[in-house]
PDB file of C-alpha atoms in Angstrom:
ATOM      1  CA  MET A 113      -1.693  16.972   0.632  1.00 95.00           C
ATOM      2  CA  THR A 114       1.890  18.163   0.683  1.00 97.00           C
ATOM      3  CA  PRO A 115       4.990  16.492  -0.722  1.00 98.00           C
ATOM      4  CA  GLU A 116       6.332  16.325   2.839  1.00 98.00           C
ATOM      5  CA  LEU A 117       3.276  14.426   4.056  1.00 98.00           C
ATOM      6  CA  LEU A 118       3.514  12.086   1.075  1.00 98.00           C
ATOM      7  CA  ALA A 119       7.153  11.387   1.964  1.00 98.00           C
ATOM      8  CA  ARG A 120       6.255  10.728   5.614  1.00 98.00           C
ATOM      9  CA  ALA A 121       3.543   8.311   4.542  1.00 98.00           C
ATOM     10  CA  GLY A 122       5.879   6.620   2.087  1.00 98.00           C
ATOM     11  CA  ARG A 123       8.596   6.147   4.705  1.00 98.00           C
ATOM     12  CA  ALA A 124       6.048   4.826   7.212  1.00 98.00           C
ATOM     13  CA  LEU A 125       4.884   2.283   4.662  1.00 98.00           C
ATOM     14  CA  ALA A 126       8.153   1.215   3.074  1.00 97.00           C
ATOM     15  CA  GLY A 127      11.205   2.770   4.702  1.00 97.00           C
ATOM     16  CA  ASP A 128      13.751   5.110   3.174  1.00 97.00           C
ATOM     17  CA  GLU A 129      13.489   3.700  -0.362  1.00 97.00           C
ATOM     18  CA  TRP A 130       9.740   4.251  -0.461  1.00 98.00           C
ATOM     19  CA  ARG A 131       8.962   5.631  -3.932  1.00 98.00           C
ATOM     20  CA  ARG A 132       8.883   2.389  -5.923  1.00 98.00           C
ATOM     21  CA  PRO A 133       7.002   0.399  -3.230  1.00 98.00           C
ATOM     22  CA  LEU A 134       4.487   3.233  -2.964  1.00 98.00           C
ATOM     23  CA  ALA A 135       4.021   3.253  -6.748  1.00 98.00           C
ATOM     24  CA  ARG A 136       3.287  -0.498  -6.542  1.00 98.00           C
ATOM     25  CA  ALA A 137       0.923  -0.108  -3.585  1.00 98.00           C
ATOM     26  CA  LEU A 138      -1.065   2.704  -5.211  1.00 98.00           C
ATOM     27  CA  GLY A 139      -1.413   1.027  -8.608  1.00 98.00           C
ATOM     28  CA  PRO A 140      -4.281  -1.300  -7.661  1.00 98.00           C
ATOM     29  CA  LEU A 141      -6.068   1.613  -5.963  1.00 98.00           C
ATOM     30  CA  HIS A 142      -6.082   3.943  -8.983  1.00 98.00           C
ATOM     31  CA  PRO A 143      -9.572   5.417  -9.494  1.00 97.00           C
ATOM     32  CA  ASP A 144      -9.509   4.785 -13.262  1.00 97.00           C
ATOM     33  CA  GLY A 145      -9.036   1.097 -12.620  1.00 97.00           C
ATOM     34  CA  PRO A 146      -6.452  -1.111 -10.997  1.00 98.00           C
ATOM     35  CA  ARG A 147      -3.024  -1.388 -12.524  1.00 97.00           C
ATOM     36  CA  GLU A 148       0.075  -3.268 -11.504  1.00 97.00           C
ATOM     37  CA  GLU A 149       1.805  -0.082 -10.389  1.00 98.00           C
ATOM     38  CA  LEU A 150       2.086   3.630 -11.036  1.00 98.00           C
ATOM     39  CA  ASP A 151       5.074   5.091 -12.798  1.00 97.00           C
ATOM     40  CA  GLN A 152       7.708   5.581 -10.105  1.00 96.00           C
ATOM     41  CA  ARG A 153       8.710   8.847 -11.779  1.00 98.00           C
ATOM     42  CA  LEU A 154       5.217  10.195 -11.134  1.00 98.00           C
ATOM     43  CA  VAL A 155       5.501   9.430  -7.421  1.00 98.00           C
ATOM     44  CA  SER A 156       8.923  11.077  -7.442  1.00 97.00           C
ATOM     45  CA  ARG A 157       7.501  14.188  -9.109  1.00 98.00           C
ATOM     46  CA  TRP A 158       4.760  14.344  -6.484  1.00 98.00           C
ATOM     47  CA  SER A 159       7.356  14.092  -3.727  1.00 97.00           C
ATOM     48  CA  LEU A 160       9.417  16.905  -5.256  1.00 97.00           C
ATOM     49  CA  GLY A 161       6.411  19.173  -5.697  1.00 97.00           C
ATOM     50  CA  GLN A 162       6.781  19.059  -9.485  1.00 98.00           C
ATOM     51  CA  ARG A 163       3.291  17.604  -9.982  1.00 98.00           C
ATOM     52  CA  GLU A 164       0.155  18.047  -7.927  1.00 98.00           C
ATOM     53  CA  ILE A 165      -0.768  15.017  -5.840  1.00 98.00           C
ATOM     54  CA  PRO A 166      -4.221  13.837  -6.992  1.00 98.00           C
ATOM     55  CA  GLY A 167      -7.056  13.868  -4.483  1.00 98.00           C
ATOM     56  CA  TRP A 168      -7.512  10.092  -4.568  1.00 98.00           C
ATOM     57  CA  VAL A 169      -4.032   9.522  -3.140  1.00 98.00           C
ATOM     58  CA  ARG A 170      -4.864  10.827   0.356  1.00 98.00           C
ATOM     59  CA  PRO A 171      -7.657   8.313   1.132  1.00 98.00           C
ATOM     60  CA  ALA A 172      -5.638   5.537  -0.503  1.00 98.00           C
ATOM     61  CA  LEU A 173      -2.715   6.329   1.793  1.00 99.00           C
ATOM     62  CA  VAL A 174      -4.977   6.409   4.838  1.00 98.00           C
ATOM     63  CA  GLY A 175      -6.120   2.864   4.080  1.00 98.00           C
ATOM     64  CA  LEU A 176      -2.593   1.648   3.396  1.00 99.00           C
ATOM     65  CA  LEU A 177      -1.265   3.250   6.583  1.00 99.00           C
ATOM     66  CA  TRP A 178      -4.007   1.786   8.790  1.00 99.00           C
ATOM     67  CA  ARG A 179      -3.373  -1.656   7.313  1.00 97.00           C
ATOM     68  CA  ARG A 180       0.381  -1.229   7.926  1.00 98.00           C
ATOM     69  CA  ALA A 181      -0.301  -0.150  11.514  1.00 98.00           C
ATOM     70  CA  ARG A 182      -2.457  -3.250  12.106  1.00 98.00           C
ATOM     71  CA  ASP A 183       0.223  -5.488  10.586  1.00 97.00           C
ATOM     72  CA  LEU A 184       2.949  -3.929  12.740  1.00 97.00           C
ATOM     73  CA  HIS A 185       0.803  -4.317  15.840  1.00 97.00           C
ATOM     74  CA  ALA A 186       0.237  -7.997  15.062  1.00 97.00           C
ATOM     75  CA  GLU A 187       3.974  -8.499  14.481  1.00 97.00           C
ATOM     76  CA  ALA A 188       4.780  -6.773  17.770  1.00 97.00           C
ATOM     77  CA  ASP A 189       2.275  -8.981  19.602  1.00 97.00           C
ATOM     78  CA  GLU A 190       3.820 -12.104  18.056  1.00 98.00           C
ATOM     79  CA  ALA A 191       7.346 -10.965  18.945  1.00 97.00           C
ATOM     80  CA  ALA A 192       6.261 -10.370  22.545  1.00 97.00           C
ATOM     81  CA  SER A 193       4.548 -13.759  22.657  1.00 97.00           C
ATOM     82  CA  VAL A 194       7.659 -15.549  21.384  1.00 98.00           C
ATOM     83  CA  ALA A 195       9.842 -13.624  23.829  1.00 97.00           C
ATOM     84  CA  ASP A 196       7.546 -14.704  26.672  1.00 97.00           C
ATOM     85  CA  ALA A 197       7.688 -18.326  25.487  1.00 97.00           C
ATOM     86  CA  LEU A 198      11.489 -18.202  25.480  1.00 98.00           C
ATOM     87  CA  MET A 199      11.669 -16.969  29.055  1.00 95.00           C
ATOM     88  CA  PRO A 200      12.720 -19.640  31.560  1.00 89.00           C
TER      89      PRO A 200
END
């Protein structure tokens, strides 16, 4: 996994200020046991290529991204439904 792909995943999950939210999202998924969050500086170092991104991060991101995609789809469906209901 590259720092660029990590950044793309982070932005897809949390927008432009993605490092801290990603640290929070990955904390409970840590393979050594859940934690409240990872150190945001660690995520930053991964994104800058200063530290290798551990292998467990890729599958964790896949799960987070699929869940985000499902949530966005549900929100889009609800927005369309409300828009239809508002039509005369």
